[in-house]
Amino acid sequence: MTTLEIDGKRVEAKEGATILKTAQQVGIQIPNFCYHKDMEPYGGCRLCMVEVTENNFTRLQPSCAYPAKNNIVVKTNTERLVKGRKLIAELLLARCPNIDSVINLADSLGVKKSRFSPTDSDCVLCGLCVRVCRDVAKVRAIDFVGRGRNRRPATPFDMPSEDCIGCGSCAFVCPTGAMKMEYENALRWRKLPGPLRKCRYMRMGFISHKVCPNDFQCWNCEVDQRMEDLGASHPVFMLKEARAKEREKIGGFEILSDRLYDEGHIWVKRINGLARMGIDDFTRQIVGLVNDIKLPPVNSFISKGDPLCIISGNEKTFHLYSPIEGKIVDINPDIIDNPSLVSMAPHGRGWILSVEPSDIVQASKELLSGRSAIEWLRHESHKLYDFIREETELDLLPDKAIPPDFATTLKKDIWNKIDKTFFMVRQKRRVELHSVGQTDPGPKKIPDSS
Amino acid sequence: MEREKIKRIVSKHRHEKAAILAILHEIQEEDKQLETESLNYIAQLLKIPVANVYGLATFYSAFSLGKKGDTKIRVCSGISCHINGADEVNEALKSKFNLEMGETTWDEKFSLEKVHCLGLCSIGPNVAFNLVTYPKLNKERIETIIEILHKRTGDSK
Amino acid sequence: MKIKTMGDLDKLREAGLKSLAPKQLKISISMSTCGHALGADILYHELVKEKAKQGLKISIGQTGCSGFCNLEPMAVLRLHGRPPLLYTQVTVKKVKRIIQDIKRKKITKQGLLCTIGSDSVSGEPDPALNNIPDYKEVSPFKDQHRRLLENCGIINPLSVSEYVAMEGYSALYKALYQMDPEVVVDEVIQSGLRGRGGAWFPTGIKWDMARKAQHKEKFVICNADEGDPGAFKDRTIMEGNPFKLFEGIVLAGYAIGSHQGLIYLREEYPHTYEFLNDAVYTAKRYGLLGKNILGSNFNFTLKIIRGGGSYVCGEETALMDSLEGEMGDPRLRPPFPIEKGLWERPTIVNNVETLANIPHIIEHGGESYAGIGTEKAKGTKILSVIGKIKQPGLYEVPLGTNLEHVIFNMAGGPLNGSQIKAVQVGSPFGNFLSGEKLDISLDPETLRSMGSMIGSGVIVVLNQDTCLVDILLHTLSFFVEESCGKCVPCREGVFQMKEIMTAIYEGRSTMEDLTSLHDIGGMIKDFALCALGGGAPSLILNGIRDFRKDFEAHITTGKCSWTS
Ligand SMILES: Cc1cc2nc3c(=O)[nH]c(=O)nc-3n(C[C@H](O)[C@H](O)[C@H](O)COP(=O)(O)O)c2cc1C
Ligand code: SF4
Ligand code: FES
């Protein structure tokens, strides 16, 4: 348990919580402006700075981002902080002298007027709009433009953005009312012909298909009403969970954000302390339709680099190796009867087996996830297409899917090279596997010869 | 720039997003500008939002959306050149070309910009004309250099 | 040819020694960015033409920058049996004369600065060289302790053999074959080496943490953004002896278990970019980068990435954003780069000068390295002394050297015998020290105790007719233009400071404005996100304190009497 001291109070913090969240829990308010509870911290406004004493060393840290660590001492209201915040309020007031939320903020910090030379801007550059569009809606129709004082949030070339889905979250989070995207988009969409007038909830990915019957006057629409009723804040924040399961395509291959990936093209998912594994979309697209699968027996022990399965399809055989060490506790019964399920739903019902890992924490550290997984897959995709271009006559591009009979068309030596470069990277030793359904004589070790 | 060329540059960098600065550099060098069309196409090829590309093109001072001159004149305004009289050189350039910092002549032959240090502080004030740096400048010297340049490239006032 | 064994290395060393002491006359012209600016390429081509025309029996080579650009183009003359001769400010006419004289068995004295290593040649000393000093005794080289720059301006920067002849790559060989990564890190910790990029963080400790970080992919980033106006030490190392830097980078990779290195080079160095790419190509051909380096089973790739012309991108987290293809906004810490850096992998970022120190440490041991310097700061530091000074350039001295000594005895004192008004150590963030108080030791601790910093070692000398208000305003404008715009204190605060300073400069202000500067400066120091904003106010506030006369003159009269 993490305990720390905030303004003289001992406070228990939740795992991974920030100082700001922890302080709010016990009713200590820290001023902030660029912080939003449903988004990653940004640390731009610097109003939330607090004094943190750690290892006898006192420093100012942004409480919106700084983790609540054990035994640190936090002060949120020293003279230095109050004075600094006042100055920041003065600076913001000089930038936006006519914006109510800024005037109110300054007022709450005891600042009535600013001594600095004013400009008349309506944007405080808190970055909320840019971040909600990029990180929550995952669209990035707006971004910052320019550097330093010239920075401002804008659509590309200041033209209506083609990428915009009109969710309106940017205008929703904007504290000053500078963002007017939503309205401009509605105007543009009204000019579109019938079938292209997609409902914005469809663009956001909440409903599968709906054309707007209301001329984009959302306030008259029951869909909008229902969505608003669902969540306390803007519907786009509910996307977070929906997105977590969403499939993204990188270099032509699907990748799931809730999975860990191994370089041997195996995915791993942690389920109740077990590690479920399966093949990834990359393998699936290359193998085409699986018609046979060989597996190690249940209850056997598998080490890192041991064969996980050998699958065949399109007259070719694939060797896949386990990235984790542990006891095999479960084999997907569905694929025993129907191996083609592996290629039909590789990330879902076509999973292969579950392992009780020896050390799941260490194992997950070594696997790829999130951004590193995406980069890896992008890299693999480049490698594959480069390989195809150099070694075969085929003319494939990342934006087209690989044809289902791809593996059939490859010559044997090329095939072996693909198997070696992409799938056998984890191989430590060779163990013979047997088709499922056959009687199992147990793994027989063959001396290492690779 | 033609799409074919952009495509070639992007595939040379293996469609990697991380290489976007290098891609923009190459296009800027050849085209002297980053056109709307080009930025849109790069985004499409790299499968990233245009907003991202546009943001980069405006953040880094090496890139420009408007056309730069064939000869890019970069005046060093580092502290050493400043002390040794960069302002004088600066004024001379501005009045000779009738340009402000960041602008390009109407015939797109010259453009003027400021850099913070060219890394040649012991021989300042320096001005770089594309890849050639002229050191130890003062009002007279820069005026002679401009005369010669004008003669070489045809008039451009 | 790939170097695979000690034997290969020895063979290369012999070839290098031969090319450094050739049988026939060899003229090497310094061809770096500064050489180019002063006409070295014209000189080189004239020389090639002349050789063909007259059928001369000479060879023509090239060297890199030695750090004294105003003495360029330099030429190193190598005659059999004599120490190499260093000529400065060479022109086509002068070279022709030198060749003529050699034919008549004479040595031209005009433009001859010194000999390079006169004790290295055995046999009868040449009477013709009697009055010619060695470079260790002559200004601007005297009193320097050239560890990092020892080869700059002397060897051909693109010749692996000449570098090997100067002890190059023996450190890497030793590490790869005889030392475990932990031992390499231990040596670096022992050496007490601290980062030369400005923050002075102990390099060994950074590496140790990165080595312990669990990840199979790690990165070594060499920070060659060199954005500090006035700094050109990194360029000189890169153009004068690139393989020394590469050796350091590969050693860093070996020590922390990384196989990928990136050099982030600033955009304003186009020549250096081309040059480094050539050097990487050469190193690959010799098996010094790529797979199986020096025949071992260690692989390491190195890439040169060009920046986009933004000063904040020198800040390590902004640099990583830039490498990922984003705007260079500094990131929040934690997480630190050694845990989650580039692409969320453990990453170390080190300055060029820092990495160039590594071969020496591994070759001679950390303890020997720590033999010079002060108690807390070991080794040498390259100072870039610029401004109103007689002999501007790069001076590599042991840390703890006296500032007065550097300025007056080594760099020749202020220009035209004028008076020194102020000296800024650690430009652009360091304070301006008054010209009367220069008797200080150059090391990070001493300067910190004075509320200033040594930074990346830029020393700006101002004489009596410069106005501090003008200089401070110029520096502030630099910060405003280069602020990324992410955080309020820097984007709004430093901008407002500049507005006030402009008002003072133009005589539109009152003494109260100085209080405002004080208030706001104090806040920015504490509240800014990165060191760009955080470092900006200090020199202004100290400037107001130490050079109040300039400020008062501007506030009351709108100008100061001492600017012309
Ligand atoms: C605004 C800013 C600019 C910087 N510019 C550079 C630079 O140009 N070169 C450099 O090596 N370090 C620069 N740094 C320091 C780096 O952040 C980092 O500390 C350094 O690269 C670490 O390397 P070192 O440990 O070898 O010094 C800069 C820091 C800041 C805050
Ligand atoms: S201090 Fe300046 S440069 Fe640094 S993050 Fe803040 S705005 Fe950007
Ligand atoms: S709320 Fe933490 S910096 Fe803005």
Short mmCIF file of C-alpha atoms in Angstrom, two decimals, chain A residues 129-398:
data_model
loop_
_atom_site.label_atom_id
_atom_site.label_comp_id
_atom_site.label_asym_id
_atom_site.label_seq_id
_atom_site.Cartn_x
_atom_site.Cartn_y
_atom_site.Cartn_z
CA CYS A 129 -9.12 19.48 -27.84
CA VAL A 130 -6.06 18.13 -29.59
CA ARG A 131 -5.67 15.39 -27.03
CA VAL A 132 -9.29 14.28 -26.98
CA CYS A 133 -9.29 14.06 -30.75
CA ARG A 134 -6.02 12.17 -30.93
CA ASP A 135 -6.11 9.98 -27.84
CA VAL A 136 -9.76 9.37 -27.09
CA ALA A 137 -11.60 9.59 -30.39
CA LYS A 138 -8.41 8.34 -32.10
CA VAL A 139 -9.02 10.52 -35.10
CA ARG A 140 -6.51 13.38 -35.05
CA ALA A 141 -8.52 15.67 -37.25
CA ILE A 142 -7.04 18.62 -35.37
CA ASP A 143 -3.55 19.05 -34.12
CA PHE A 144 -1.30 21.83 -32.96
CA VAL A 145 0.07 24.01 -35.68
CA GLY A 146 3.23 26.05 -35.28
CA ARG A 147 5.64 26.47 -32.40
CA GLY A 148 5.89 28.63 -29.30
CA ARG A 149 3.69 31.71 -29.24
CA ASN A 150 2.44 30.93 -32.73
CA ARG A 151 1.08 27.59 -31.71
CA ARG A 152 -2.65 27.01 -32.08
CA PRO A 153 -4.96 24.05 -32.49
CA ALA A 154 -6.26 23.78 -36.04
CA THR A 155 -7.36 21.47 -38.78
CA PRO A 156 -4.86 20.87 -41.57
CA PHE A 157 -4.54 23.97 -43.77
CA ASP A 158 -7.38 25.51 -41.75
CA MET A 159 -9.83 23.75 -44.04
CA PRO A 160 -12.65 21.50 -42.88
CA SER A 161 -11.04 18.20 -42.11
CA GLU A 162 -11.85 15.07 -44.05
CA ASP A 163 -10.84 13.00 -41.07
CA CYS A 164 -13.26 14.67 -38.67
CA ILE A 165 -16.05 12.42 -37.45
CA GLY A 166 -17.98 15.28 -35.95
CA CYS A 167 -18.13 13.80 -32.49
CA GLY A 168 -17.91 17.28 -31.02
CA SER A 169 -15.66 16.18 -28.21
CA CYS A 170 -13.18 18.97 -28.95
CA ALA A 171 -15.82 21.61 -28.46
CA PHE A 172 -17.08 19.71 -25.44
CA VAL A 173 -13.76 19.71 -23.59
CA CYS A 174 -12.71 23.21 -24.62
CA PRO A 175 -12.79 25.38 -21.50
CA THR A 176 -12.98 28.68 -23.35
CA GLY A 177 -15.38 28.09 -26.20
CA ALA A 178 -12.74 28.62 -28.84
CA MET A 179 -13.40 25.32 -30.56
CA LYS A 180 -16.23 25.52 -33.03
CA MET A 181 -15.54 22.44 -35.11
CA GLU A 182 -18.83 20.75 -34.39
CA TYR A 183 -20.98 23.44 -35.88
CA GLU A 184 -18.83 23.90 -38.98
CA ASN A 185 -18.94 20.21 -39.67
CA ALA A 186 -22.69 20.04 -39.41
CA LEU A 187 -22.89 22.79 -42.01
CA ARG A 188 -20.63 20.84 -44.32
CA TRP A 189 -22.41 17.56 -43.86
CA ARG A 190 -25.74 19.11 -44.61
CA LYS A 191 -24.53 19.64 -48.14
CA LEU A 192 -23.75 15.94 -48.65
CA PRO A 193 -26.01 13.65 -50.70
CA GLY A 194 -28.31 11.26 -48.81
CA PRO A 195 -26.32 8.07 -48.21
CA LEU A 196 -23.19 9.96 -47.16
CA ARG A 197 -25.00 11.76 -44.39
CA LYS A 198 -23.76 9.39 -41.77
CA CYS A 199 -24.90 9.89 -38.21
CA ARG A 200 -22.03 11.07 -36.05
CA TYR A 201 -22.53 8.20 -33.64
CA MET A 202 -21.98 5.89 -36.56
CA ARG A 203 -18.75 7.73 -37.36
CA MET A 204 -17.72 7.40 -33.78
CA GLY A 205 -18.34 3.69 -33.95
CA PHE A 206 -21.26 3.32 -31.53
CA ILE A 207 -23.87 2.17 -34.00
CA SER A 208 -23.30 0.15 -37.09
CA HIS A 209 -25.36 2.04 -39.64
CA LYS A 210 -27.49 5.09 -39.56
CA VAL A 211 -28.10 7.91 -41.96
CA CYS A 212 -29.10 11.16 -40.33
CA PRO A 213 -32.78 11.92 -40.86
CA ASN A 214 -32.65 15.18 -38.95
CA ASP A 215 -30.44 17.35 -41.12
CA PHE A 216 -27.76 17.08 -38.43
CA GLN A 217 -29.81 18.91 -35.87
CA CYS A 218 -28.73 16.50 -33.22
CA TRP A 219 -30.63 18.23 -30.46
CA ASN A 220 -33.85 17.06 -32.13
CA CYS A 221 -32.75 13.46 -32.35
CA GLU A 222 -33.55 10.63 -30.00
CA VAL A 223 -30.25 8.84 -30.74
CA ASP A 224 -28.39 11.84 -29.46
CA GLN A 225 -30.68 12.00 -26.45
CA ARG A 226 -30.09 8.34 -25.66
CA MET A 227 -26.34 8.68 -25.97
CA GLU A 228 -26.31 11.73 -23.74
CA ASP A 229 -28.34 9.88 -21.13
CA LEU A 230 -25.92 6.99 -21.11
CA GLY A 231 -22.83 8.71 -19.92
CA ALA A 232 -22.32 11.55 -17.54
CA SER A 233 -19.84 13.35 -19.76
CA HIS A 234 -19.34 13.30 -23.53
CA PRO A 235 -20.13 9.98 -25.26
CA VAL A 236 -16.68 9.88 -26.81
CA PHE A 237 -15.24 8.95 -23.44
CA MET A 238 -17.26 5.77 -23.47
CA LEU A 239 -15.36 4.81 -26.59
CA LYS A 240 -12.35 3.98 -24.48
CA GLU A 241 -13.62 0.56 -23.57
CA ALA A 242 -15.10 -0.11 -26.94
CA ARG A 243 -11.78 0.84 -28.47
CA ALA A 244 -9.82 -1.48 -26.25
CA LYS A 245 -11.32 -4.40 -28.12
CA GLU A 246 -11.08 -2.72 -31.43
CA ARG A 247 -8.91 -4.03 -34.17
CA GLU A 248 -6.39 -1.81 -35.75
CA LYS A 249 -4.65 -2.66 -39.01
CA ILE A 250 -0.93 -2.08 -39.21
CA GLY A 251 0.78 -2.66 -42.53
CA GLY A 252 -2.21 -4.72 -43.62
CA PHE A 253 -2.35 -6.88 -40.50
CA GLU A 254 -4.74 -6.76 -37.62
CA ILE A 255 -3.49 -6.08 -34.13
CA LEU A 256 -5.47 -6.01 -30.88
CA SER A 257 -4.71 -3.59 -28.13
CA ASP A 258 -5.56 -6.02 -25.35
CA ARG A 259 -3.01 -8.59 -26.44
CA LEU A 260 0.68 -9.08 -25.91
CA TYR A 261 2.64 -10.17 -28.93
CA ASP A 262 5.75 -12.20 -29.42
CA GLU A 263 8.17 -11.88 -32.28
CA GLY A 264 7.40 -15.43 -33.32
CA HIS A 265 3.89 -14.22 -34.21
CA ILE A 266 2.08 -15.59 -31.24
CA TRP A 267 -0.36 -13.53 -29.22
CA VAL A 268 -0.72 -13.92 -25.49
CA LYS A 269 -3.63 -12.87 -23.35
CA ARG A 270 -3.60 -12.97 -19.58
CA ILE A 271 -6.78 -14.54 -18.28
CA ASN A 272 -7.05 -15.24 -14.54
CA GLY A 273 -3.36 -15.94 -14.13
CA LEU A 274 -3.26 -18.14 -17.19
CA ALA A 275 -1.72 -17.19 -20.48
CA ARG A 276 -3.85 -17.99 -23.48
CA MET A 277 -2.05 -18.11 -26.79
CA GLY A 278 -2.93 -18.13 -30.45
CA ILE A 279 -1.57 -17.21 -33.84
CA ASP A 280 -1.70 -13.64 -35.06
CA ASP A 281 -3.23 -12.21 -38.19
CA PHE A 282 0.14 -12.11 -39.91
CA THR A 283 0.46 -15.89 -39.71
CA ARG A 284 -3.18 -16.31 -40.62
CA GLN A 285 -2.88 -14.32 -43.82
CA ILE A 286 0.21 -16.18 -44.90
CA VAL A 287 -1.02 -19.66 -44.11
CA GLY A 288 -4.45 -19.19 -45.65
CA LEU A 289 -6.77 -21.94 -44.49
CA VAL A 290 -5.43 -24.28 -41.79
CA ASN A 291 -6.25 -27.93 -42.35
CA ASP A 292 -4.09 -29.66 -39.77
CA ILE A 293 -2.59 -28.75 -36.43
CA LYS A 294 -0.10 -30.59 -34.29
CA LEU A 295 0.08 -29.79 -30.59
CA PRO A 296 1.97 -30.82 -27.47
CA PRO A 297 -0.04 -32.83 -24.94
CA VAL A 298 -2.04 -31.31 -22.09
CA ASN A 299 -0.25 -31.20 -18.73
CA SER A 300 3.15 -31.25 -20.35
CA PHE A 301 5.67 -28.57 -19.50
CA ILE A 302 6.67 -26.14 -22.18
CA SER A 303 9.76 -23.92 -22.08
CA LYS A 304 10.53 -20.79 -23.92
CA GLY A 305 11.42 -21.71 -27.47
CA ASP A 306 9.69 -25.10 -27.39
CA PRO A 307 7.30 -25.81 -30.24
CA LEU A 308 3.82 -24.54 -29.49
CA CYS A 309 2.16 -25.94 -32.57
CA ILE A 310 2.81 -26.93 -36.12
CA ILE A 311 0.06 -25.90 -38.45
CA SER A 312 -0.38 -26.83 -42.07
CA GLY A 313 -2.41 -25.28 -44.81
CA ASN A 314 -2.02 -24.65 -48.49
CA GLU A 315 0.48 -27.53 -48.71
CA LYS A 316 2.85 -25.73 -46.38
CA THR A 317 3.86 -26.29 -42.78
CA PHE A 318 4.45 -23.63 -40.14
CA HIS A 319 6.47 -23.97 -36.97
CA LEU A 320 5.44 -21.79 -34.10
CA TYR A 321 7.24 -21.61 -30.78
CA SER A 322 6.18 -20.71 -27.30
CA PRO A 323 7.30 -17.36 -25.93
CA ILE A 324 6.43 -18.39 -22.37
CA GLU A 325 7.43 -21.11 -20.01
CA GLY A 326 4.84 -23.07 -18.04
CA LYS A 327 2.48 -26.00 -17.83
CA ILE A 328 -0.06 -26.53 -20.55
CA VAL A 329 -3.40 -26.66 -18.77
CA ASP A 330 -5.86 -26.41 -21.58
CA ILE A 331 -6.13 -26.96 -25.30
CA ASN A 332 -8.95 -25.36 -27.24
CA PRO A 333 -11.29 -28.30 -27.88
CA ASP A 334 -12.93 -26.57 -30.82
CA ILE A 335 -9.80 -26.54 -32.93
CA ILE A 336 -9.25 -30.25 -32.44
CA ASP A 337 -12.41 -31.01 -34.33
CA ASN A 338 -12.10 -28.13 -36.67
CA PRO A 339 -8.53 -26.85 -37.28
CA SER A 340 -9.74 -24.30 -39.81
CA LEU A 341 -11.18 -22.31 -36.91
CA VAL A 342 -7.61 -21.22 -36.19
CA SER A 343 -7.48 -19.35 -39.44
CA MET A 344 -11.04 -18.12 -39.27
CA ALA A 345 -10.84 -16.41 -35.91
CA PRO A 346 -7.19 -16.36 -34.89
CA HIS A 347 -7.65 -13.73 -32.21
CA GLY A 348 -10.90 -15.14 -30.93
CA ARG A 349 -12.46 -18.60 -30.95
CA GLY A 350 -9.48 -20.01 -32.78
CA TRP A 351 -7.14 -19.69 -29.81
CA ILE A 352 -4.78 -22.60 -29.36
CA LEU A 353 -3.92 -23.38 -25.79
CA SER A 354 -3.54 -22.00 -22.29
CA VAL A 355 -0.48 -22.23 -20.13
CA GLU A 356 0.01 -21.76 -16.42
CA PRO A 357 3.11 -19.59 -16.65
CA SER A 358 6.04 -19.91 -14.30
CA ASP A 359 6.48 -16.16 -14.11
CA ILE A 360 3.79 -14.17 -15.84
CA VAL A 361 5.16 -10.78 -14.78
CA GLN A 362 8.58 -11.39 -16.25
CA ALA A 363 7.05 -13.01 -19.30
CA SER A 364 4.78 -10.06 -20.03
CA LYS A 365 7.68 -7.68 -19.68
CA GLU A 366 9.45 -9.43 -22.51
CA LEU A 367 6.44 -9.40 -24.80
CA LEU A 368 5.38 -6.56 -27.01
CA SER A 369 2.32 -4.48 -26.36
CA GLY A 370 0.81 -1.14 -27.30
CA ARG A 371 3.06 1.08 -29.30
CA SER A 372 5.99 -1.28 -29.32
CA ALA A 373 3.78 -4.04 -30.74
CA ILE A 374 2.53 -1.71 -33.43
CA GLU A 375 6.05 -0.72 -34.39
CA TRP A 376 7.14 -4.32 -34.45
CA LEU A 377 4.27 -5.36 -36.68
CA ARG A 378 4.91 -2.46 -39.01
CA HIS A 379 8.49 -3.57 -39.22
CA GLU A 380 7.52 -7.19 -39.91
CA SER A 381 5.17 -6.04 -42.62
CA HIS A 382 7.96 -4.10 -44.31
CA LYS A 383 10.23 -7.07 -43.98
CA LEU A 384 7.66 -9.39 -45.52
CA TYR A 385 6.85 -7.17 -48.47
CA ASP A 386 10.52 -6.48 -49.10
CA PHE A 387 11.13 -10.20 -49.00
CA ILE A 388 8.30 -10.93 -51.41
CA ARG A 389 9.53 -8.24 -53.77
CA GLU A 390 13.08 -9.52 -53.75
CA GLU A 391 12.51 -13.24 -53.78
CA THR A 392 9.35 -13.81 -55.79
CA GLU A 393 7.57 -12.61 -58.87
CA LEU A 394 4.53 -11.54 -56.91
CA ASP A 395 3.54 -7.92 -56.85
CA LEU A 396 1.94 -7.32 -53.48
CA LEU A 397 1.34 -4.09 -51.62
CA PRO A 398 0.62 -3.53 -47.95
#
